[in-house]
Amino acid sequence: MTLLSSDATIMQIRKLTQTMIMTLTTVLIMMATLLLGQQCWPMLTWQRRLVSSSSRTHAAAACACAYSNFTAKRIYPNLLADQIGQPDLTSLIQHFLRNQCYSDSDSESSSSASSDLPEFYEKITLYTSAVATFYAPSDISGIGGMRYERIRAVDTWRNGPGRYDCVFVSTQVDSDSDASAKGMDGFDIARVRLFFSFKHDGVVYPCALVHWFKRLGDSPDENTGMWVVEPEVHEDGTRFASVIHLDSMFRAAHLMPVYGNSFVPTYLSYTHTLDAFRAYYVNKYIDHQAFEIAF
């Protein structure tokens, strides 16, 4: 009887210990979520492989997308358009769908038929960030060549103003030319305004609404060795925007202002940097991979 009672006590102690460990783990996860804030919000994730520095080219490898639906928000685009200051959001999605549905051989006819847009009445699912995970063996300072970075597009960051990161976008259309493109010849710079996905005709499209930058000149700046870009705008001064597939986003980009001869106002906040200057340097010195591709 004493032996049985002792065994039962040991079993109870083990169960109690397991319960305490599970409870402590849950508490730690909740604390980490509160401390990290929006870093634990829903995100799109994809994988990317970078080539070695010897080839000096970029490879737009196929992306594997996965979704986290934790507190993800679903809304109709026309209801969201005014909130984000993009009244033509639905139209941009329709243009994106038309480009996705047409083959390369029909690209010219699709671009000319401006009135032939697919109907779109579905809700879109919003995300606050995307995480790019890729293998870059040329990064000698990395751990086994693996690297990841989070790209954010949120209206408030750490209880402050919004944060909308910039990205390198692969804009090569022809696969043959894509293989020979080098450096910035194969990329454009854009600023992400919204991450979202939607389902149309049974196909799920992971997308991003971006505002474009255009390059100034055909070569990098002579003094800094960095490319210079400026916001691309319409005739009325509004930003040129479009919806792109997540696969076309290569990685995050870092822009630095091109300062003029006058003093920077003391009231200018760093959160408004990407809206306050006329031109920006594409910083290729921010890390090892940026130096390889932004030449």
PDB file of C-alpha atoms in Angstrom:
ATOM      1  CA  MET A   1       0.000   0.000   0.000  1.00  0.00           C
ATOM      2  CA  THR A   2       2.824   2.395   0.808  1.00  0.00           C
ATOM      3  CA  LEU A   3       4.497   1.642  -2.525  1.00  0.00           C
ATOM      4  CA  LEU A   4       1.292   2.303  -4.461  1.00  0.00           C
ATOM      5  CA  SER A   5       0.697   5.522  -2.596  1.00  0.00           C
ATOM      6  CA  SER A   6       4.251   6.651  -3.349  1.00  0.00           C
ATOM      7  CA  ASP A   7       3.831   5.892  -7.071  1.00  0.00           C
ATOM      8  CA  ALA A   8       0.591   7.840  -7.158  1.00  0.00           C
ATOM      9  CA  THR A   9       2.257  10.789  -5.463  1.00  0.00           C
ATOM     10  CA  ILE A  10       5.082  10.745  -8.016  1.00  0.00           C
ATOM     11  CA  MET A  11       2.574  10.707 -10.867  1.00  0.00           C
ATOM     12  CA  GLN A  12       0.724  13.666  -9.354  1.00  0.00           C
ATOM     13  CA  ILE A  13       3.986  15.573  -8.974  1.00  0.00           C
ATOM     14  CA  ARG A  14       4.877  14.899 -12.619  1.00  0.00           C
ATOM     15  CA  LYS A  15       1.464  16.078 -13.827  1.00  0.00           C
ATOM     16  CA  LEU A  16       1.704  19.175 -11.663  1.00  0.00           C
ATOM     17  CA  THR A  17       5.189  19.892 -13.019  1.00  0.00           C
ATOM     18  CA  GLN A  18       4.008  19.531 -16.615  1.00  0.00           C
ATOM     19  CA  THR A  19       1.066  21.850 -15.932  1.00  0.00           C
ATOM     20  CA  MET A  20       3.364  24.459 -14.393  1.00  0.00           C
ATOM     21  CA  ILE A  21       5.742  24.268 -17.375  1.00  0.00           C
ATOM     22  CA  MET A  22       2.888  24.697 -19.859  1.00  0.00           C
ATOM     23  CA  THR A  23       1.473  27.618 -17.868  1.00  0.00           C
ATOM     24  CA  LEU A  24       4.886  29.299 -17.650  1.00  0.00           C
ATOM     25  CA  THR A  25       5.421  28.827 -21.401  1.00  0.00           C
ATOM     26  CA  THR A  26       2.045  30.418 -22.146  1.00  0.00           C
ATOM     27  CA  VAL A  27       2.834  33.373 -19.883  1.00  0.00           C
ATOM     28  CA  LEU A  28       6.232  33.880 -21.551  1.00  0.00           C
ATOM     29  CA  ILE A  29       4.656  33.820 -25.005  1.00  0.00           C
ATOM     30  CA  MET A  30       2.067  36.400 -23.935  1.00  0.00           C
ATOM     31  CA  MET A  31       4.760  38.616 -22.425  1.00  0.00           C
ATOM     32  CA  ALA A  32       6.859  38.374 -25.586  1.00  0.00           C
ATOM     33  CA  THR A  33       3.829  39.299 -27.666  1.00  0.00           C
ATOM     34  CA  LEU A  34       3.199  42.389 -25.542  1.00  0.00           C
ATOM     35  CA  LEU A  35       6.852  43.432 -25.583  1.00  0.00           C
ATOM     36  CA  LEU A  36       7.349  42.918 -29.295  1.00  0.00           C
ATOM     37  CA  GLY A  37       4.044  44.541 -30.125  1.00  0.00           C
ATOM     38  CA  GLN A  38       3.326  44.575 -33.829  1.00  0.00           C
ATOM     39  CA  GLN A  39       6.241  42.296 -34.601  1.00  0.00           C
ATOM     40  CA  CYS A  40       3.917  39.396 -33.757  1.00  0.00           C
ATOM     41  CA  TRP A  41       1.077  40.608 -35.974  1.00  0.00           C
ATOM     42  CA  PRO A  42      -0.106  38.677 -39.015  1.00  0.00           C
ATOM     43  CA  MET A  43       2.428  38.420 -41.777  1.00  0.00           C
ATOM     44  CA  LEU A  44       3.109  37.060 -45.202  1.00  0.00           C
ATOM     45  CA  THR A  45       6.251  34.974 -45.426  1.00  0.00           C
ATOM     46  CA  TRP A  46       8.295  33.890 -48.396  1.00  0.00           C
ATOM     47  CA  GLN A  47      11.630  32.301 -49.111  1.00  0.00           C
ATOM     48  CA  ARG A  48      14.286  33.724 -51.376  1.00  0.00           C
ATOM     49  CA  ARG A  49      17.655  32.445 -52.587  1.00  0.00           C
ATOM     50  CA  LEU A  50      20.455  34.862 -53.479  1.00  0.00           C
ATOM     51  CA  VAL A  51      23.351  33.920 -55.731  1.00  0.00           C
ATOM     52  CA  SER A  52      26.976  34.257 -54.747  1.00  0.00           C
ATOM     53  CA  SER A  53      28.928  37.455 -55.267  1.00  0.00           C
ATOM     54  CA  SER A  54      31.024  35.947 -58.044  1.00  0.00           C
ATOM     55  CA  SER A  55      28.179  36.039 -60.567  1.00  0.00           C
ATOM     56  CA  ARG A  56      27.103  39.595 -59.672  1.00  0.00           C
ATOM     57  CA  THR A  57      23.550  38.881 -60.835  1.00  0.00           C
ATOM     58  CA  HIS A  58      20.227  38.478 -59.088  1.00  0.00           C
ATOM     59  CA  ALA A  59      17.963  35.460 -59.242  1.00  0.00           C
ATOM     60  CA  ALA A  60      14.210  35.869 -58.862  1.00  0.00           C
ATOM     61  CA  ALA A  61      13.604  32.401 -57.484  1.00  0.00           C
ATOM     62  CA  ALA A  62      10.139  30.999 -56.926  1.00  0.00           C
ATOM     63  CA  CYS A  63       8.623  32.052 -53.609  1.00  0.00           C
ATOM     64  CA  ALA A  64       6.849  29.839 -51.111  1.00  0.00           C
ATOM     65  CA  CYS A  65       4.133  31.882 -49.402  1.00  0.00           C
ATOM     66  CA  ALA A  66       2.513  31.031 -46.090  1.00  0.00           C
ATOM     67  CA  TYR A  67      -0.094  32.958 -44.159  1.00  0.00           C
ATOM     68  CA  SER A  68      -0.748  33.607 -40.508  1.00  0.00           C
ATOM     69  CA  ASN A  69      -4.437  34.323 -39.988  1.00  0.00           C
ATOM     70  CA  PHE A  70      -4.015  35.366 -36.356  1.00  0.00           C
ATOM     71  CA  THR A  71      -6.356  38.387 -35.973  1.00  0.00           C
ATOM     72  CA  ALA A  72      -6.115  39.021 -39.722  1.00  0.00           C
ATOM     73  CA  LYS A  73      -8.590  41.637 -40.928  1.00  0.00           C
ATOM     74  CA  ARG A  74     -10.839  41.141 -43.938  1.00  0.00           C
ATOM     75  CA  ILE A  75     -12.498  44.097 -45.647  1.00  0.00           C
ATOM     76  CA  TYR A  76     -13.857  45.205 -49.009  1.00  0.00           C
ATOM     77  CA  PRO A  77     -11.322  47.345 -50.914  1.00  0.00           C
ATOM     78  CA  ASN A  78     -13.787  50.168 -51.593  1.00  0.00           C
ATOM     79  CA  LEU A  79     -14.307  50.553 -47.841  1.00  0.00           C
ATOM     80  CA  LEU A  80     -10.563  50.641 -47.255  1.00  0.00           C
ATOM     81  CA  ALA A  81      -9.667  52.993 -50.113  1.00  0.00           C
ATOM     82  CA  ASP A  82     -10.492  56.256 -48.341  1.00  0.00           C
ATOM     83  CA  GLN A  83      -8.832  55.123 -45.118  1.00  0.00           C
ATOM     84  CA  ILE A  84      -5.452  54.636 -46.802  1.00  0.00           C
ATOM     85  CA  GLY A  85      -5.780  57.570 -49.207  1.00  0.00           C
ATOM     86  CA  GLN A  86      -5.902  55.361 -52.300  1.00  0.00           C
ATOM     87  CA  PRO A  87      -9.343  55.929 -53.900  1.00  0.00           C
ATOM     88  CA  ASP A  88      -8.495  53.789 -56.944  1.00  0.00           C
ATOM     89  CA  LEU A  89      -7.545  50.704 -54.908  1.00  0.00           C
ATOM     90  CA  THR A  90     -10.202  48.498 -56.494  1.00  0.00           C
ATOM     91  CA  SER A  91      -9.154  49.612 -59.964  1.00  0.00           C
ATOM     92  CA  LEU A  92      -5.499  48.842 -59.183  1.00  0.00           C
ATOM     93  CA  ILE A  93      -6.483  45.334 -58.085  1.00  0.00           C
ATOM     94  CA  GLN A  94      -8.422  44.876 -61.317  1.00  0.00           C
ATOM     95  CA  HIS A  95      -5.407  45.950 -63.388  1.00  0.00           C
ATOM     96  CA  PHE A  96      -3.271  43.518 -61.388  1.00  0.00           C
ATOM     97  CA  LEU A  97      -5.706  40.683 -62.099  1.00  0.00           C
ATOM     98  CA  ARG A  98      -5.770  41.486 -65.790  1.00  0.00           C
ATOM     99  CA  ASN A  99      -1.988  41.343 -65.955  1.00  0.00           C
ATOM    100  CA  GLN A 100      -1.980  38.052 -64.067  1.00  0.00           C
ATOM    101  CA  CYS A 101      -4.597  36.459 -66.310  1.00  0.00           C
ATOM    102  CA  TYR A 102      -2.987  37.391 -69.622  1.00  0.00           C
ATOM    103  CA  SER A 103      -0.029  35.414 -70.899  1.00  0.00           C
ATOM    104  CA  ASP A 104       3.206  37.066 -72.023  1.00  0.00           C
ATOM    105  CA  SER A 105       2.162  36.752 -75.644  1.00  0.00           C
ATOM    106  CA  ASP A 106      -0.981  38.754 -74.980  1.00  0.00           C
ATOM    107  CA  SER A 107       0.637  41.423 -72.803  1.00  0.00           C
ATOM    108  CA  GLU A 108       0.425  44.128 -75.463  1.00  0.00           C
ATOM    109  CA  SER A 109      -3.238  43.525 -76.174  1.00  0.00           C
ATOM    110  CA  SER A 110      -4.022  43.394 -72.462  1.00  0.00           C
ATOM    111  CA  SER A 111      -2.356  46.750 -71.812  1.00  0.00           C
ATOM    112  CA  SER A 112      -4.248  48.412 -74.662  1.00  0.00           C
ATOM    113  CA  ALA A 113      -7.691  47.205 -73.591  1.00  0.00           C
ATOM    114  CA  SER A 114      -8.127  49.590 -70.653  1.00  0.00           C
ATOM    115  CA  SER A 115     -11.879  48.999 -70.429  1.00  0.00           C
ATOM    116  CA  ASP A 116     -11.585  45.211 -70.361  1.00  0.00           C
ATOM    117  CA  LEU A 117     -11.001  44.772 -66.626  1.00  0.00           C
ATOM    118  CA  PRO A 118     -12.137  41.711 -64.638  1.00  0.00           C
ATOM    119  CA  GLU A 119     -14.880  42.234 -62.099  1.00  0.00           C
ATOM    120  CA  PHE A 120     -13.780  42.158 -58.493  1.00  0.00           C
ATOM    121  CA  TYR A 121     -16.178  42.089 -55.527  1.00  0.00           C
ATOM    122  CA  GLU A 122     -14.265  39.941 -53.034  1.00  0.00           C
ATOM    123  CA  LYS A 123     -12.927  40.946 -49.658  1.00  0.00           C
ATOM    124  CA  ILE A 124      -9.178  41.261 -49.145  1.00  0.00           C
ATOM    125  CA  THR A 125      -7.236  40.025 -46.117  1.00  0.00           C
ATOM    126  CA  LEU A 126      -4.884  42.597 -44.593  1.00  0.00           C
ATOM    127  CA  TYR A 127      -1.465  41.873 -43.117  1.00  0.00           C
ATOM    128  CA  THR A 128       0.879  44.144 -41.233  1.00  0.00           C
ATOM    129  CA  SER A 129       4.202  42.717 -42.361  1.00  0.00           C
ATOM    130  CA  ALA A 130       6.035  40.282 -44.587  1.00  0.00           C
ATOM    131  CA  VAL A 131       9.087  38.221 -43.693  1.00  0.00           C
ATOM    132  CA  ALA A 132      11.641  37.339 -46.354  1.00  0.00           C
ATOM    133  CA  THR A 133      13.771  34.300 -45.528  1.00  0.00           C
ATOM    134  CA  PHE A 134      16.602  33.574 -47.916  1.00  0.00           C
ATOM    135  CA  TYR A 135      19.929  31.808 -48.279  1.00  0.00           C
ATOM    136  CA  ALA A 136      22.885  34.054 -49.083  1.00  0.00           C
ATOM    137  CA  PRO A 137      26.133  32.050 -48.950  1.00  0.00           C
ATOM    138  CA  SER A 138      28.186  35.064 -49.958  1.00  0.00           C
ATOM    139  CA  ASP A 139      27.470  36.734 -46.612  1.00  0.00           C
ATOM    140  CA  ILE A 140      30.612  35.754 -44.714  1.00  0.00           C
ATOM    141  CA  SER A 141      29.303  37.308 -41.501  1.00  0.00           C
ATOM    142  CA  GLY A 142      26.092  35.277 -41.470  1.00  0.00           C
ATOM    143  CA  ILE A 143      25.368  31.974 -39.752  1.00  0.00           C
ATOM    144  CA  GLY A 144      25.433  29.340 -42.475  1.00  0.00           C
ATOM    145  CA  GLY A 145      24.301  31.918 -45.026  1.00  0.00           C
ATOM    146  CA  MET A 146      20.732  32.070 -43.698  1.00  0.00           C
ATOM    147  CA  ARG A 147      19.081  35.448 -43.252  1.00  0.00           C
ATOM    148  CA  TYR A 148      15.623  36.850 -42.685  1.00  0.00           C
ATOM    149  CA  GLU A 149      14.180  40.324 -42.553  1.00  0.00           C
ATOM    150  CA  ARG A 150      10.754  41.732 -41.792  1.00  0.00           C
ATOM    151  CA  ILE A 151       9.141  44.319 -44.050  1.00  0.00           C
ATOM    152  CA  ARG A 152       6.380  46.337 -42.416  1.00  0.00           C
ATOM    153  CA  ALA A 153       3.423  48.346 -43.612  1.00  0.00           C
ATOM    154  CA  VAL A 154       1.465  49.526 -40.568  1.00  0.00           C
ATOM    155  CA  ASP A 155      -0.473  52.706 -39.769  1.00  0.00           C
ATOM    156  CA  THR A 156       1.013  52.812 -36.271  1.00  0.00           C
ATOM    157  CA  TRP A 157       4.363  51.453 -35.104  1.00  0.00           C
ATOM    158  CA  ARG A 158       5.177  50.965 -31.401  1.00  0.00           C
ATOM    159  CA  ASN A 159       2.310  53.249 -30.392  1.00  0.00           C
ATOM    160  CA  GLY A 160       3.616  55.964 -32.701  1.00  0.00           C
ATOM    161  CA  PRO A 161       3.233  57.038 -36.340  1.00  0.00           C
ATOM    162  CA  GLY A 162       2.978  54.547 -39.178  1.00  0.00           C
ATOM    163  CA  ARG A 163       5.854  52.673 -40.734  1.00  0.00           C
ATOM    164  CA  TYR A 164       6.017  51.801 -44.449  1.00  0.00           C
ATOM    165  CA  ASP A 165       9.241  50.137 -45.549  1.00  0.00           C
ATOM    166  CA  CYS A 166      10.896  50.232 -48.968  1.00  0.00           C
ATOM    167  CA  VAL A 167      11.757  47.207 -51.106  1.00  0.00           C
ATOM    168  CA  PHE A 168      13.684  46.104 -54.155  1.00  0.00           C
ATOM    169  CA  VAL A 169      11.187  44.977 -56.800  1.00  0.00           C
ATOM    170  CA  SER A 170      12.287  42.721 -59.651  1.00  0.00           C
ATOM    171  CA  THR A 171      10.812  44.358 -62.739  1.00  0.00           C
ATOM    172  CA  GLN A 172      12.257  42.068 -65.409  1.00  0.00           C
ATOM    173  CA  VAL A 173       9.504  40.648 -67.628  1.00  0.00           C
ATOM    174  CA  ASP A 174      11.457  38.521 -70.072  1.00  0.00           C
ATOM    175  CA  SER A 175      13.071  35.511 -68.412  1.00  0.00           C
ATOM    176  CA  ASP A 176      15.962  35.582 -70.883  1.00  0.00           C
ATOM    177  CA  SER A 177      16.810  39.199 -70.110  1.00  0.00           C
ATOM    178  CA  ASP A 178      16.286  38.549 -66.405  1.00  0.00           C
ATOM    179  CA  ALA A 179      19.149  36.065 -66.434  1.00  0.00           C
ATOM    180  CA  SER A 180      21.584  38.656 -67.785  1.00  0.00           C
ATOM    181  CA  ALA A 181      20.366  41.673 -65.787  1.00  0.00           C
ATOM    182  CA  LYS A 182      22.946  43.019 -63.370  1.00  0.00           C
ATOM    183  CA  GLY A 183      22.546  45.203 -60.327  1.00  0.00           C
ATOM    184  CA  MET A 184      19.934  47.931 -60.458  1.00  0.00           C
ATOM    185  CA  ASP A 185      19.230  47.185 -64.122  1.00  0.00           C
ATOM    186  CA  GLY A 186      16.933  44.453 -62.885  1.00  0.00           C
ATOM    187  CA  PHE A 187      15.321  46.286 -59.967  1.00  0.00           C
ATOM    188  CA  ASP A 188      13.092  49.218 -59.164  1.00  0.00           C
ATOM    189  CA  ILE A 189      12.511  50.759 -55.746  1.00  0.00           C
ATOM    190  CA  ALA A 190       9.061  50.973 -54.187  1.00  0.00           C
ATOM    191  CA  ARG A 191       7.537  51.760 -50.820  1.00  0.00           C
ATOM    192  CA  VAL A 192       4.991  49.307 -49.467  1.00  0.00           C
ATOM    193  CA  ARG A 193       1.711  50.887 -48.409  1.00  0.00           C
ATOM    194  CA  LEU A 194      -0.332  47.748 -47.808  1.00  0.00           C
ATOM    195  CA  PHE A 195       0.119  43.989 -47.580  1.00  0.00           C
ATOM    196  CA  PHE A 196      -2.939  41.946 -48.480  1.00  0.00           C
ATOM    197  CA  SER A 197      -4.163  38.797 -50.170  1.00  0.00           C
ATOM    198  CA  PHE A 198      -7.384  37.777 -51.888  1.00  0.00           C
ATOM    199  CA  LYS A 199      -8.944  34.853 -53.686  1.00  0.00           C
ATOM    200  CA  HIS A 200     -10.199  35.164 -57.255  1.00  0.00           C
ATOM    201  CA  ASP A 201     -11.526  32.292 -59.375  1.00  0.00           C
ATOM    202  CA  GLY A 202     -10.093  29.810 -56.898  1.00  0.00           C
ATOM    203  CA  VAL A 203      -6.589  31.311 -56.945  1.00  0.00           C
ATOM    204  CA  VAL A 204      -5.049  33.032 -53.920  1.00  0.00           C
ATOM    205  CA  TYR A 205      -2.973  36.112 -54.734  1.00  0.00           C
ATOM    206  CA  PRO A 206      -0.524  37.479 -52.116  1.00  0.00           C
ATOM    207  CA  CYS A 207      -0.044  41.144 -53.003  1.00  0.00           C
ATOM    208  CA  ALA A 208       1.258  44.509 -51.960  1.00  0.00           C
ATOM    209  CA  LEU A 209       0.139  48.029 -52.761  1.00  0.00           C
ATOM    210  CA  VAL A 210       3.270  50.073 -53.485  1.00  0.00           C
ATOM    211  CA  HIS A 211       4.281  53.617 -54.361  1.00  0.00           C
ATOM    212  CA  TRP A 212       7.065  53.758 -56.912  1.00  0.00           C
ATOM    213  CA  PHE A 213      10.360  55.617 -57.077  1.00  0.00           C
ATOM    214  CA  LYS A 214      12.120  56.311 -60.367  1.00  0.00           C
ATOM    215  CA  ARG A 215      15.849  56.493 -60.963  1.00  0.00           C
ATOM    216  CA  LEU A 216      17.637  59.763 -61.696  1.00  0.00           C
ATOM    217  CA  GLY A 217      20.252  59.161 -64.345  1.00  0.00           C
ATOM    218  CA  ASP A 218      21.574  56.036 -65.991  1.00  0.00           C
ATOM    219  CA  SER A 219      24.359  55.383 -63.516  1.00  0.00           C
ATOM    220  CA  PRO A 220      25.097  55.706 -59.792  1.00  0.00           C
ATOM    221  CA  ASP A 221      26.168  58.979 -58.227  1.00  0.00           C
ATOM    222  CA  GLU A 222      29.879  59.589 -58.887  1.00  0.00           C
ATOM    223  CA  ASN A 223      30.683  60.753 -55.360  1.00  0.00           C
ATOM    224  CA  THR A 224      28.850  58.110 -53.336  1.00  0.00           C
ATOM    225  CA  GLY A 225      28.574  55.188 -55.747  1.00  0.00           C
ATOM    226  CA  MET A 226      24.871  54.919 -54.900  1.00  0.00           C
ATOM    227  CA  TRP A 227      21.882  55.189 -57.201  1.00  0.00           C
ATOM    228  CA  VAL A 228      19.591  58.186 -56.732  1.00  0.00           C
ATOM    229  CA  VAL A 229      15.803  57.863 -56.943  1.00  0.00           C
ATOM    230  CA  GLU A 230      12.878  60.232 -56.575  1.00  0.00           C
ATOM    231  CA  PRO A 231       9.158  59.657 -55.930  1.00  0.00           C
ATOM    232  CA  GLU A 232       7.257  58.940 -59.134  1.00  0.00           C
ATOM    233  CA  VAL A 233       4.164  61.122 -59.373  1.00  0.00           C
ATOM    234  CA  HIS A 234       1.307  61.846 -61.765  1.00  0.00           C
ATOM    235  CA  GLU A 235       0.708  65.243 -63.348  1.00  0.00           C
ATOM    236  CA  ASP A 236      -1.588  66.194 -60.473  1.00  0.00           C
ATOM    237  CA  GLY A 237       1.143  65.472 -57.926  1.00  0.00           C
ATOM    238  CA  THR A 238      -0.303  62.218 -56.575  1.00  0.00           C
ATOM    239  CA  ARG A 239       1.999  59.239 -56.118  1.00  0.00           C
ATOM    240  CA  PHE A 240       2.172  56.607 -58.825  1.00  0.00           C
ATOM    241  CA  ALA A 241       0.853  53.400 -57.262  1.00  0.00           C
ATOM    242  CA  SER A 242       0.202  49.836 -58.340  1.00  0.00           C
ATOM    243  CA  VAL A 243      -0.554  46.391 -56.942  1.00  0.00           C
ATOM    244  CA  ILE A 244       2.258  43.866 -57.349  1.00  0.00           C
ATOM    245  CA  HIS A 245       2.591  40.167 -56.600  1.00  0.00           C
ATOM    246  CA  LEU A 246       4.576  39.249 -53.521  1.00  0.00           C
ATOM    247  CA  ASP A 247       6.879  37.123 -55.678  1.00  0.00           C
ATOM    248  CA  SER A 248       8.255  40.229 -57.388  1.00  0.00           C
ATOM    249  CA  MET A 249       9.514  41.674 -54.089  1.00  0.00           C
ATOM    250  CA  PHE A 250      13.175  40.742 -53.700  1.00  0.00           C
ATOM    251  CA  ARG A 251      14.116  42.131 -50.284  1.00  0.00           C
ATOM    252  CA  ALA A 252      14.034  45.292 -48.168  1.00  0.00           C
ATOM    253  CA  ALA A 253      15.701  48.492 -49.377  1.00  0.00           C
ATOM    254  CA  HIS A 254      17.152  51.354 -47.359  1.00  0.00           C
ATOM    255  CA  LEU A 255      16.845  54.919 -48.671  1.00  0.00           C
ATOM    256  CA  MET A 256      18.750  57.972 -47.427  1.00  0.00           C
ATOM    257  CA  PRO A 257      17.807  61.588 -48.214  1.00  0.00           C
ATOM    258  CA  VAL A 258      19.762  63.642 -50.696  1.00  0.00           C
ATOM    259  CA  TYR A 259      20.283  66.799 -48.659  1.00  0.00           C
ATOM    260  CA  GLY A 260      20.313  70.204 -50.301  1.00  0.00           C
ATOM    261  CA  ASN A 261      22.174  73.371 -49.345  1.00  0.00           C
ATOM    262  CA  SER A 262      19.637  74.535 -46.755  1.00  0.00           C
ATOM    263  CA  PHE A 263      19.307  73.393 -43.161  1.00  0.00           C
ATOM    264  CA  VAL A 264      16.951  70.572 -42.253  1.00  0.00           C
ATOM    265  CA  PRO A 265      14.111  71.898 -40.041  1.00  0.00           C
ATOM    266  CA  THR A 266      14.457  70.925 -36.403  1.00  0.00           C
ATOM    267  CA  TYR A 267      10.806  69.915 -36.269  1.00  0.00           C
ATOM    268  CA  LEU A 268      11.209  67.311 -39.024  1.00  0.00           C
ATOM    269  CA  SER A 269      10.632  63.847 -37.565  1.00  0.00           C
ATOM    270  CA  TYR A 270      12.413  60.757 -38.812  1.00  0.00           C
ATOM    271  CA  THR A 271       8.983  59.207 -39.435  1.00  0.00           C
ATOM    272  CA  HIS A 272       8.402  61.730 -42.258  1.00  0.00           C
ATOM    273  CA  THR A 273      11.806  61.303 -43.905  1.00  0.00           C
ATOM    274  CA  LEU A 274      10.520  59.329 -46.896  1.00  0.00           C
ATOM    275  CA  ASP A 275       7.919  62.024 -47.605  1.00  0.00           C
ATOM    276  CA  ALA A 276       9.951  65.193 -47.019  1.00  0.00           C
ATOM    277  CA  PHE A 277      12.788  65.067 -49.549  1.00  0.00           C
ATOM    278  CA  ARG A 278      12.879  65.300 -53.313  1.00  0.00           C
ATOM    279  CA  ALA A 279      15.472  62.569 -53.910  1.00  0.00           C
ATOM    280  CA  TYR A 280      17.033  59.634 -52.073  1.00  0.00           C
ATOM    281  CA  TYR A 281      20.139  57.480 -52.217  1.00  0.00           C
ATOM    282  CA  VAL A 282      19.633  53.709 -52.484  1.00  0.00           C
ATOM    283  CA  ASN A 283      21.965  52.703 -49.676  1.00  0.00           C
ATOM    284  CA  LYS A 284      24.033  49.764 -50.874  1.00  0.00           C
ATOM    285  CA  TYR A 285      26.259  49.950 -47.793  1.00  0.00           C
ATOM    286  CA  ILE A 286      23.514  48.942 -45.361  1.00  0.00           C
ATOM    287  CA  ASP A 287      24.499  45.250 -45.513  1.00  0.00           C
ATOM    288  CA  HIS A 288      26.394  42.679 -47.545  1.00  0.00           C
ATOM    289  CA  GLN A 289      23.545  41.631 -49.863  1.00  0.00           C
ATOM    290  CA  ALA A 290      22.504  45.204 -50.654  1.00  0.00           C
ATOM    291  CA  PHE A 291      26.074  45.930 -51.782  1.00  0.00           C
ATOM    292  CA  GLU A 292      25.906  42.946 -54.155  1.00  0.00           C
ATOM    293  CA  ILE A 293      22.664  43.883 -55.892  1.00  0.00           C
ATOM    294  CA  ALA A 294      22.482  47.702 -55.787  1.00  0.00           C
ATOM    295  CA  PHE A 295      25.457  48.434 -58.032  1.00  0.00           C
TER     296      PHE A 295
END
